[in-house]
Short mmCIF file of C-alpha atoms and ligand atoms in Angstrom, two decimals:
data_model
loop_
_atom_site.label_atom_id
_atom_site.label_comp_id
_atom_site.label_asym_id
_atom_site.label_seq_id
_atom_site.Cartn_x
_atom_site.Cartn_y
_atom_site.Cartn_z
CA MET A 26 -18.24 26.97 -20.63
CA THR A 27 -17.70 23.44 -19.38
CA GLU A 28 -14.98 22.80 -16.81
CA PRO A 29 -12.14 20.62 -18.20
CA ARG A 30 -12.24 17.08 -16.81
CA ARG A 31 -9.98 16.67 -13.80
CA ILE A 32 -7.08 14.26 -13.94
CA TYR A 33 -6.68 12.15 -10.81
CA LEU A 34 -3.14 10.82 -10.25
CA ASP A 35 -3.13 10.11 -6.51
CA TYR A 36 -4.19 6.44 -6.44
CA ASN A 37 -1.72 5.59 -3.67
CA ALA A 38 -3.69 7.92 -1.39
CA THR A 39 -6.97 6.37 -2.48
CA ALA A 40 -8.41 4.98 -5.71
CA PRO A 41 -11.76 5.92 -7.25
CA LEU A 42 -14.53 3.44 -6.45
CA ARG A 43 -14.81 0.76 -9.13
CA PRO A 44 -18.26 0.25 -10.70
CA GLU A 45 -18.20 -3.41 -9.59
CA ALA A 46 -17.61 -2.29 -5.98
CA ARG A 47 -20.35 0.32 -6.16
CA ALA A 48 -22.84 -2.25 -7.51
CA ALA A 49 -21.91 -4.79 -4.83
CA MET A 50 -22.22 -2.14 -2.13
CA CYS A 51 -25.64 -0.95 -3.29
CA ALA A 52 -26.93 -4.53 -3.49
CA ALA A 53 -25.52 -5.42 -0.06
CA ILE A 54 -27.14 -2.41 1.63
CA GLU A 55 -30.49 -4.05 0.90
CA VAL A 56 -29.38 -7.21 2.71
CA PHE A 57 -30.11 -5.89 6.17
CA GLY A 58 -29.73 -9.02 8.29
CA ASN A 59 -27.13 -9.23 11.05
CA PRO A 60 -24.44 -11.64 9.78
CA SER A 61 -24.29 -13.27 13.22
CA SER A 62 -28.02 -14.16 13.20
CA VAL A 63 -28.97 -17.72 12.38
CA HIS A 64 -32.15 -16.92 10.45
CA ALA A 65 -32.36 -16.51 6.66
CA GLU A 66 -31.85 -12.73 6.77
CA GLY A 67 -28.69 -13.17 8.83
CA ARG A 68 -27.44 -16.00 6.65
CA ALA A 69 -27.88 -13.84 3.54
CA ALA A 70 -25.65 -11.14 5.05
CA ARG A 71 -23.17 -13.77 6.20
CA ALA A 72 -23.02 -15.24 2.68
CA LEU A 73 -21.96 -11.84 1.28
CA ILE A 74 -19.12 -11.66 3.78
CA GLU A 75 -17.94 -15.19 3.01
CA THR A 76 -17.99 -14.53 -0.75
CA ALA A 77 -15.86 -11.43 -0.18
CA ARG A 78 -13.53 -13.38 2.12
CA HIS A 79 -12.77 -15.79 -0.71
CA ALA A 80 -12.28 -12.95 -3.21
CA VAL A 81 -9.82 -11.04 -1.00
CA GLY A 82 -8.06 -14.31 -0.14
CA ARG A 83 -7.65 -15.07 -3.88
CA LEU A 84 -6.14 -11.62 -4.47
CA ILE A 85 -3.32 -12.24 -1.99
CA GLY A 86 -2.91 -16.00 -2.37
CA GLY A 87 -4.17 -16.60 1.13
CA ASP A 88 -6.87 -19.07 2.12
CA ALA A 89 -10.18 -17.50 3.14
CA ARG A 90 -10.00 -19.21 6.55
CA GLY A 91 -7.06 -17.06 7.55
CA LEU A 92 -8.77 -13.78 6.64
CA THR A 93 -10.27 -11.35 9.16
CA PHE A 94 -12.09 -8.19 8.09
CA THR A 95 -11.29 -4.99 9.99
CA SER A 96 -12.21 -1.30 9.79
CA SER A 97 -8.97 -0.42 7.95
CA ALA A 98 -5.48 -1.62 7.22
CA THR A 99 -4.37 0.58 10.11
CA GLU A 100 -6.51 -1.44 12.52
CA ALA A 101 -5.23 -4.74 11.10
CA LEU A 102 -1.60 -3.60 11.49
CA ASN A 103 -2.25 -2.38 15.02
CA THR A 104 -3.82 -5.74 15.87
CA VAL A 105 -0.73 -7.71 14.93
CA ILE A 106 1.82 -5.29 16.37
CA ALA A 107 0.02 -5.03 19.72
CA GLY A 108 0.08 -8.84 19.95
CA GLY A 109 2.45 -9.06 22.92
CA TRP A 110 5.77 -9.48 21.10
CA GLY A 111 9.08 -9.59 22.91
CA ARG A 112 10.71 -7.62 20.10
CA VAL A 113 9.27 -5.59 17.22
CA ILE A 114 11.68 -4.94 14.34
CA VAL A 115 10.47 -2.52 11.65
CA ALA A 116 11.94 -1.17 8.42
CA ALA A 117 12.63 2.57 8.67
CA SER A 118 10.47 3.33 5.62
CA GLU A 119 7.27 1.68 6.87
CA HIS A 120 3.95 3.53 6.81
CA ALA A 121 2.90 5.42 9.96
CA ALA A 122 0.27 2.71 10.49
CA VAL A 123 3.19 0.39 11.33
CA LEU A 124 5.67 2.84 12.85
CA ALA A 125 3.23 4.34 15.40
CA PRO A 126 1.96 1.07 16.93
CA ALA A 127 5.52 -0.28 16.90
CA ALA A 128 6.76 2.79 18.80
CA ARG A 129 3.87 2.39 21.24
CA THR A 130 5.07 -1.08 22.26
CA GLY A 131 8.24 0.60 23.59
CA ARG A 132 10.17 -2.24 21.94
CA ALA A 133 10.64 -0.98 18.41
CA GLU A 134 13.98 -1.53 16.70
CA TYR A 135 14.65 -0.12 13.23
CA VAL A 136 16.22 -1.64 10.14
CA ARG A 137 17.88 0.74 7.71
CA VAL A 138 16.95 1.10 4.05
CA ASP A 139 19.54 1.94 1.39
CA GLY A 140 19.61 4.92 -1.00
CA ASP A 141 17.15 3.11 -3.26
CA GLY A 142 14.73 2.48 -0.41
CA ARG A 143 15.40 -1.26 -0.14
CA ILE A 144 15.78 -2.84 3.27
CA VAL A 145 19.41 -3.55 4.26
CA LEU A 146 19.21 -7.32 4.78
CA ASP A 147 22.53 -7.46 6.63
CA ASP A 148 21.12 -4.97 9.11
CA LEU A 149 18.07 -7.16 9.66
CA ALA A 150 20.28 -10.24 10.05
CA ARG A 151 22.44 -8.41 12.59
CA LEU A 152 19.39 -7.34 14.60
CA LEU A 153 17.83 -10.81 14.53
CA GLY A 154 21.15 -12.32 15.58
CA PRO A 155 22.17 -15.94 15.11
CA GLU A 156 20.68 -17.02 18.42
CA GLU A 157 17.13 -15.83 17.83
CA GLY A 158 14.56 -18.57 18.57
CA SER A 159 15.94 -22.04 19.07
CA GLU A 160 18.83 -23.43 17.07
CA THR A 161 16.35 -24.94 14.63
CA GLY A 162 14.68 -21.60 14.09
CA ARG A 163 11.58 -22.66 16.07
CA ARG A 164 9.27 -19.71 16.47
CA VAL A 165 7.74 -18.93 19.82
CA ALA A 166 4.70 -16.92 20.87
CA GLY A 167 5.77 -13.62 22.40
CA GLY A 168 8.95 -13.82 20.33
CA THR A 169 10.08 -11.49 17.57
CA LEU A 170 7.91 -9.75 14.99
CA VAL A 171 9.51 -8.27 11.86
CA CYS A 172 7.47 -5.72 9.87
CA VAL A 173 8.42 -5.07 6.24
CA GLN A 174 6.02 -3.64 3.69
CA ALA A 175 5.68 -5.16 0.21
CA ALA A 176 5.79 -1.80 -1.59
CA ASN A 177 6.22 1.76 -0.40
CA ASN A 178 3.33 4.21 -0.71
CA GLU A 179 5.56 7.24 -1.42
CA THR A 180 8.14 5.77 -3.79
CA GLY A 181 6.62 2.51 -5.06
CA VAL A 182 9.87 0.69 -4.16
CA ILE A 183 9.24 -3.06 -3.80
CA GLN A 184 10.96 -4.89 -0.94
CA PRO A 185 12.65 -8.31 -1.36
CA ILE A 186 10.01 -10.04 0.78
CA GLN A 187 11.11 -13.55 -0.19
CA SER A 188 14.61 -12.91 1.20
CA VAL A 189 13.18 -11.22 4.31
CA SER A 190 10.86 -14.14 5.01
CA ALA A 191 13.65 -16.69 4.53
CA LEU A 192 15.76 -14.79 7.05
CA CYS A 193 12.86 -14.54 9.51
CA ARG A 194 12.21 -18.28 9.33
CA GLU A 195 15.87 -19.13 9.73
CA ARG A 196 16.14 -16.89 12.81
CA GLY A 197 12.79 -17.82 14.38
CA ALA A 198 10.92 -14.55 13.80
CA PHE A 199 7.40 -13.92 12.49
CA LEU A 200 6.91 -11.65 9.46
CA LEU A 201 4.15 -9.05 9.12
CA CYS A 202 3.90 -7.69 5.58
CA ASP A 203 1.93 -4.52 4.88
CA ALA A 204 0.67 -5.35 1.39
CA VAL A 205 -1.64 -2.32 1.11
CA GLN A 206 0.16 -0.82 -1.89
CA ALA A 207 1.20 -4.07 -3.58
CA ALA A 208 -2.01 -6.10 -3.57
CA GLY A 209 -3.86 -5.72 -6.85
CA LYS A 210 -0.96 -3.83 -8.45
CA VAL A 211 1.69 -6.56 -8.67
CA PRO A 212 1.42 -10.33 -8.14
CA PHE A 213 1.39 -11.01 -4.42
CA ASP A 214 1.08 -14.45 -2.86
CA CYS A 215 1.29 -14.86 0.93
CA HIS A 216 2.02 -18.57 0.75
CA GLN A 217 4.71 -18.32 -1.91
CA LEU A 218 6.36 -15.42 -0.11
CA GLY A 219 6.35 -17.23 3.24
CA ILE A 220 4.55 -14.44 5.10
CA ASP A 221 2.90 -14.96 8.50
CA TYR A 222 0.64 -11.89 8.56
CA ALA A 223 -0.47 -9.82 5.55
CA VAL A 224 -2.60 -6.68 5.57
CA VAL A 225 -4.65 -5.12 2.76
CA SER A 226 -7.00 -2.17 2.40
CA ALA A 227 -10.13 -1.89 0.20
CA HIS A 228 -9.81 1.75 -0.80
CA LYS A 229 -6.41 1.35 -2.42
CA ILE A 230 -7.79 -1.09 -5.01
CA GLY A 231 -11.06 0.64 -5.91
CA GLY A 232 -13.12 -0.52 -2.95
CA PRO A 233 -14.66 1.75 -0.29
CA LYS A 234 -12.82 3.48 2.54
CA GLY A 235 -13.04 2.07 6.04
CA VAL A 236 -12.54 -1.63 5.26
CA GLY A 237 -9.33 -3.62 5.65
CA ALA A 238 -8.29 -7.21 6.14
CA LEU A 239 -5.70 -9.21 8.02
CA TRP A 240 -4.54 -12.56 6.73
CA THR A 241 -2.94 -14.85 9.31
CA GLY A 242 -0.95 -17.89 8.26
CA GLN A 243 -1.01 -21.24 9.99
CA GLY A 244 0.74 -21.29 13.33
CA ALA A 245 0.71 -17.49 13.57
CA GLY A 246 -2.06 -16.51 15.93
CA VAL A 247 -2.72 -13.08 17.34
CA PRO A 248 -5.04 -11.93 20.14
CA PRO A 249 -7.92 -9.65 19.09
CA LEU A 250 -7.43 -5.90 19.50
CA ILE A 251 -11.17 -5.32 19.73
CA VAL A 252 -13.20 -7.76 21.79
CA GLY A 253 -16.96 -7.95 22.03
CA GLY A 254 -19.43 -10.14 20.19
CA GLY A 255 -16.91 -12.70 18.95
CA GLN A 256 -17.34 -11.81 15.29
CA GLU A 257 -14.73 -12.78 12.68
CA HIS A 258 -13.99 -16.05 14.49
CA GLY A 259 -13.39 -14.13 17.68
CA LEU A 260 -10.53 -12.15 16.12
CA ARG A 261 -12.37 -8.85 15.72
CA GLY A 262 -15.40 -7.90 17.75
CA GLY A 263 -18.11 -5.69 16.26
CA THR A 264 -20.84 -6.28 13.71
CA GLN A 265 -19.21 -6.36 10.30
CA ASN A 266 -19.56 -3.62 7.68
CA VAL A 267 -21.41 -5.97 5.31
CA ALA A 268 -21.81 -3.53 2.39
CA GLY A 269 -18.20 -2.35 2.64
CA ILE A 270 -16.89 -5.91 2.83
CA ALA A 271 -19.02 -7.04 -0.14
CA ALA A 272 -17.64 -4.10 -2.15
CA PHE A 273 -14.08 -4.98 -1.05
CA GLY A 274 -14.61 -8.47 -2.47
CA ALA A 275 -15.90 -7.10 -5.77
CA ALA A 276 -12.95 -4.68 -6.02
CA ALA A 277 -10.52 -7.52 -5.24
CA ASP A 278 -11.95 -9.66 -8.05
CA ALA A 279 -11.82 -6.73 -10.49
CA ALA A 280 -8.24 -5.82 -9.52
CA ARG A 281 -7.15 -9.46 -9.90
CA ALA A 282 -8.80 -9.75 -13.32
CA GLU A 283 -7.00 -6.68 -14.66
CA LEU A 284 -3.63 -7.32 -13.02
CA GLN A 285 -1.99 -8.50 -16.23
CA THR A 286 -3.27 -5.48 -18.15
CA ALA A 287 -1.93 -3.23 -15.41
CA LEU A 288 1.48 -4.91 -15.63
CA ASP A 289 1.48 -4.74 -19.43
CA ARG A 290 1.23 -0.99 -19.04
CA THR A 291 4.64 -0.63 -17.37
CA GLY A 292 5.74 1.08 -20.61
CA VAL A 293 3.51 3.95 -19.54
CA LYS A 294 5.73 4.54 -16.51
CA ALA A 295 8.91 4.39 -18.63
CA ASP A 296 7.40 6.91 -21.04
CA PHE A 297 6.37 9.21 -18.18
CA GLU A 298 9.84 9.10 -16.65
CA ALA A 299 11.61 9.66 -19.98
CA ARG A 300 9.43 12.71 -20.64
CA ILE A 301 9.94 14.25 -17.23
CA LYS A 302 13.71 13.71 -17.41
CA ALA A 303 13.84 15.27 -20.88
CA SER A 304 11.97 18.37 -19.76
CA VAL A 305 13.44 18.75 -16.24
CA PRO A 306 17.01 17.40 -16.68
CA ASP A 307 18.01 17.92 -13.05
CA CYS A 308 15.12 15.90 -11.64
CA VAL A 309 15.77 12.63 -9.79
CA ILE A 310 13.47 9.61 -10.09
CA VAL A 311 13.48 8.05 -6.62
CA GLY A 312 14.53 4.38 -6.66
CA GLU A 313 14.97 4.57 -10.42
CA THR A 314 17.13 1.46 -10.79
CA VAL A 315 15.25 -0.89 -8.47
CA ASP A 316 12.03 -2.86 -8.67
CA ARG A 317 9.07 -0.49 -8.22
CA LEU A 318 5.31 -0.56 -8.61
CA PRO A 319 4.27 -0.11 -12.25
CA GLN A 320 2.02 2.84 -11.42
CA THR A 321 4.01 5.01 -9.00
CA VAL A 322 6.66 7.65 -9.71
CA CYS A 323 8.26 9.80 -7.03
CA VAL A 324 10.32 12.58 -8.54
CA VAL A 325 12.61 15.00 -6.71
CA MET A 326 12.64 18.46 -8.32
CA PRO A 327 15.75 20.16 -6.88
CA GLY A 328 15.29 23.79 -5.91
CA ARG A 329 11.49 23.72 -6.21
CA SER A 330 8.85 23.38 -3.53
CA ALA A 331 6.69 20.27 -3.82
CA GLU A 332 3.85 22.07 -2.11
CA THR A 333 3.90 24.83 -4.74
CA LEU A 334 4.06 22.27 -7.55
CA VAL A 335 1.14 20.30 -6.12
CA ILE A 336 -0.93 23.49 -5.93
CA ALA A 337 0.04 24.51 -9.48
CA LEU A 338 -0.99 21.10 -10.78
CA ASP A 339 -4.22 21.23 -8.81
CA LEU A 340 -5.07 24.60 -10.36
CA ALA A 341 -4.41 23.05 -13.76
CA GLY A 342 -6.89 20.28 -12.92
CA ILE A 343 -4.43 17.56 -11.93
CA ALA A 344 -4.39 15.86 -8.51
CA VAL A 345 -1.01 14.54 -7.35
CA SER A 346 0.61 14.59 -3.93
CA SER A 347 3.85 15.81 -2.45
CA GLY A 348 6.37 13.16 -1.46
CA ALA A 349 6.08 14.43 2.07
CA ALA A 350 3.63 12.64 4.31
CA CYS A 351 0.38 14.52 4.56
CA SER A 352 -2.08 13.82 7.30
CA SER A 353 -5.07 15.86 8.38
CA GLY A 354 -4.10 18.59 5.91
CA LYS A 355 -0.68 19.07 7.53
CA VAL A 356 2.41 18.41 5.42
CA SER A 357 5.38 17.06 7.34
CA LYS A 358 8.84 15.87 6.38
CA SER A 359 8.97 12.53 4.58
CA HIS A 360 10.56 9.96 6.88
CA VAL A 361 10.80 7.64 3.86
CA LEU A 362 12.98 10.00 1.82
CA ALA A 363 14.97 10.91 4.95
CA ALA A 364 15.63 7.19 5.59
CA MET A 365 16.89 6.92 2.00
CA GLY A 366 19.41 9.69 2.64
CA PHE A 367 17.69 12.62 0.90
CA ASP A 368 18.35 15.94 2.63
CA ASP A 369 15.42 18.06 3.87
CA GLN A 370 15.44 20.33 0.82
CA SER A 371 15.36 17.49 -1.68
CA ALA A 372 12.66 15.69 0.29
CA ALA A 373 10.58 18.87 0.32
CA SER A 374 10.76 19.02 -3.47
CA ALA A 375 9.47 15.50 -4.12
CA VAL A 376 6.21 14.97 -5.98
CA ARG A 377 4.40 11.63 -6.12
CA ILE A 378 2.35 10.66 -9.14
CA SER A 379 0.36 7.43 -8.88
CA TRP A 380 -2.26 6.10 -11.24
CA GLY A 381 -4.62 3.18 -11.69
CA TRP A 382 -7.59 1.55 -13.28
CA LEU A 383 -9.20 4.67 -14.78
CA THR A 384 -6.06 6.47 -15.96
CA GLN A 385 -5.44 7.11 -19.65
CA PRO A 386 -1.86 7.50 -21.02
CA GLU A 387 -2.68 10.99 -22.38
CA GLU A 388 -3.53 12.08 -18.82
CA LEU A 389 0.02 11.24 -17.77
CA ARG A 390 1.43 13.12 -20.76
CA ARG A 391 -0.61 16.15 -19.77
CA CYS A 392 0.73 15.84 -16.21
CA THR A 393 4.34 15.75 -17.47
CA TYR A 394 3.77 18.90 -19.48
CA VAL A 395 2.17 20.84 -16.61
CA LEU A 396 4.73 19.57 -14.09
CA ALA A 397 7.64 20.61 -16.31
CA ARG A 398 6.03 24.02 -16.97
CA SER A 399 5.36 24.55 -13.24
CA ALA A 400 8.91 23.50 -12.38
CA GLY A 401 10.06 26.49 -14.42
CA ARG A 402 11.54 24.58 -17.32
CA PRO A 403 9.89 25.22 -20.68
CA SER A 404 8.84 21.81 -21.85
CA GLN A 405 10.64 20.36 -24.85
CA ILE A 406 7.78 17.99 -25.29
CA GLU A 407 4.74 18.47 -27.37
CA ARG A 408 1.81 19.97 -25.49
CA VAL A 409 -0.98 17.54 -24.74
CA ALA A 410 -4.19 19.45 -24.29
N1 LIG B 24 -0.04 0.99 4.75
C1 LIG B 24 0.26 1.65 3.63
C2 LIG B 24 1.51 1.30 2.87
C3 LIG B 24 -0.59 2.66 3.16
O1 LIG B 24 -0.29 3.32 2.05
C4 LIG B 24 -1.76 2.96 3.92
C5 LIG B 24 -2.65 4.06 3.50
O2 LIG B 24 -2.21 5.13 3.11
C6 LIG B 24 -2.03 2.22 5.07
C7 LIG B 24 -1.15 1.25 5.47
C8 LIG B 24 -3.27 2.47 5.90
O3 LIG B 24 -4.43 2.02 5.22
P1 LIG B 24 -5.89 2.41 5.75
O4 LIG B 24 -6.23 3.72 5.12
O5 LIG B 24 -6.81 1.31 5.25
O6 LIG B 24 -5.85 2.45 7.22
#
């Protein structure tokens, strides 16, 4: 008997490797030169990195010159946040890769999010204060850094980055935007959005794990976190992961090419949500009325345990995750849902379903059926085998 094919719906944790990325990675492994060497072998490796730099830059509307490759988005975020700021202001729903380095500075201040997960702009304005920077909003090194993500990994809620950046400029603060979940899923343009620092990660868009990038806008420098051989224009020491970077570039090009198709499939999310609401009437779609990623649904299932639901789905061949943050196999309370005002019980019943480039609509229909069945409500919807 053949095992039924598994259904993977946890793209916000990591996406399957795209064939274009795999091919680029395999080819680059053969290019063994050190990218810092001046000879032909070194130049060949260097050329792969520069091609990828342009591809990742194109994905986020940032010029290649401003792009630095790192070992992960976490490293890139740490680099900016540890940059010697006088004040570090972070949204309460940021990823741990922002919250932890911000807390470590001993200078973190938190901006509230509302019940829909959107940053409370008045709160940010109050914290920045009218006197921040000079009267003309001139920004100074060692001044204020504001960290607001483009889209949330647990809920898919999209932040009003344009309004945040306008406020930051007016009040003389620099803006760091964690674009890990937005890049390649929705249009994202650093220049248009007025961002100073943007961070992306290869494995969220079908590239390999262990590669990230930091884009730095003009006039927004940052000291390196890792010093050594002066690689990446002196911004990140250490010989680059050439194969990983080449694959990141290939994944970025592929994600950019299919962006419109991905957006055209927003009907898939509406269909998924309508089905789950029909079969589990007391469920709550988190951030239902606000702008969200087209491929993420976080659903609170009152009275059920998310952990039990995730296990039931796993046994049925479907991989999703609980809304609660899960690191190193340990499930802890979701600070994102708590910041949005959900009580502990509701937060512990939240399931996150996220999909991407390989997902078929019938896989989502199957997930709705199994989720509804596992939640203890006989599904009104037709079974999808
Ligand atoms: N920021 C967000 C919003 C994320 O979802 C993640 C990964 O889960 C990260 C940062 C960290 O990315 P990386 O795994 O490349 O360190």
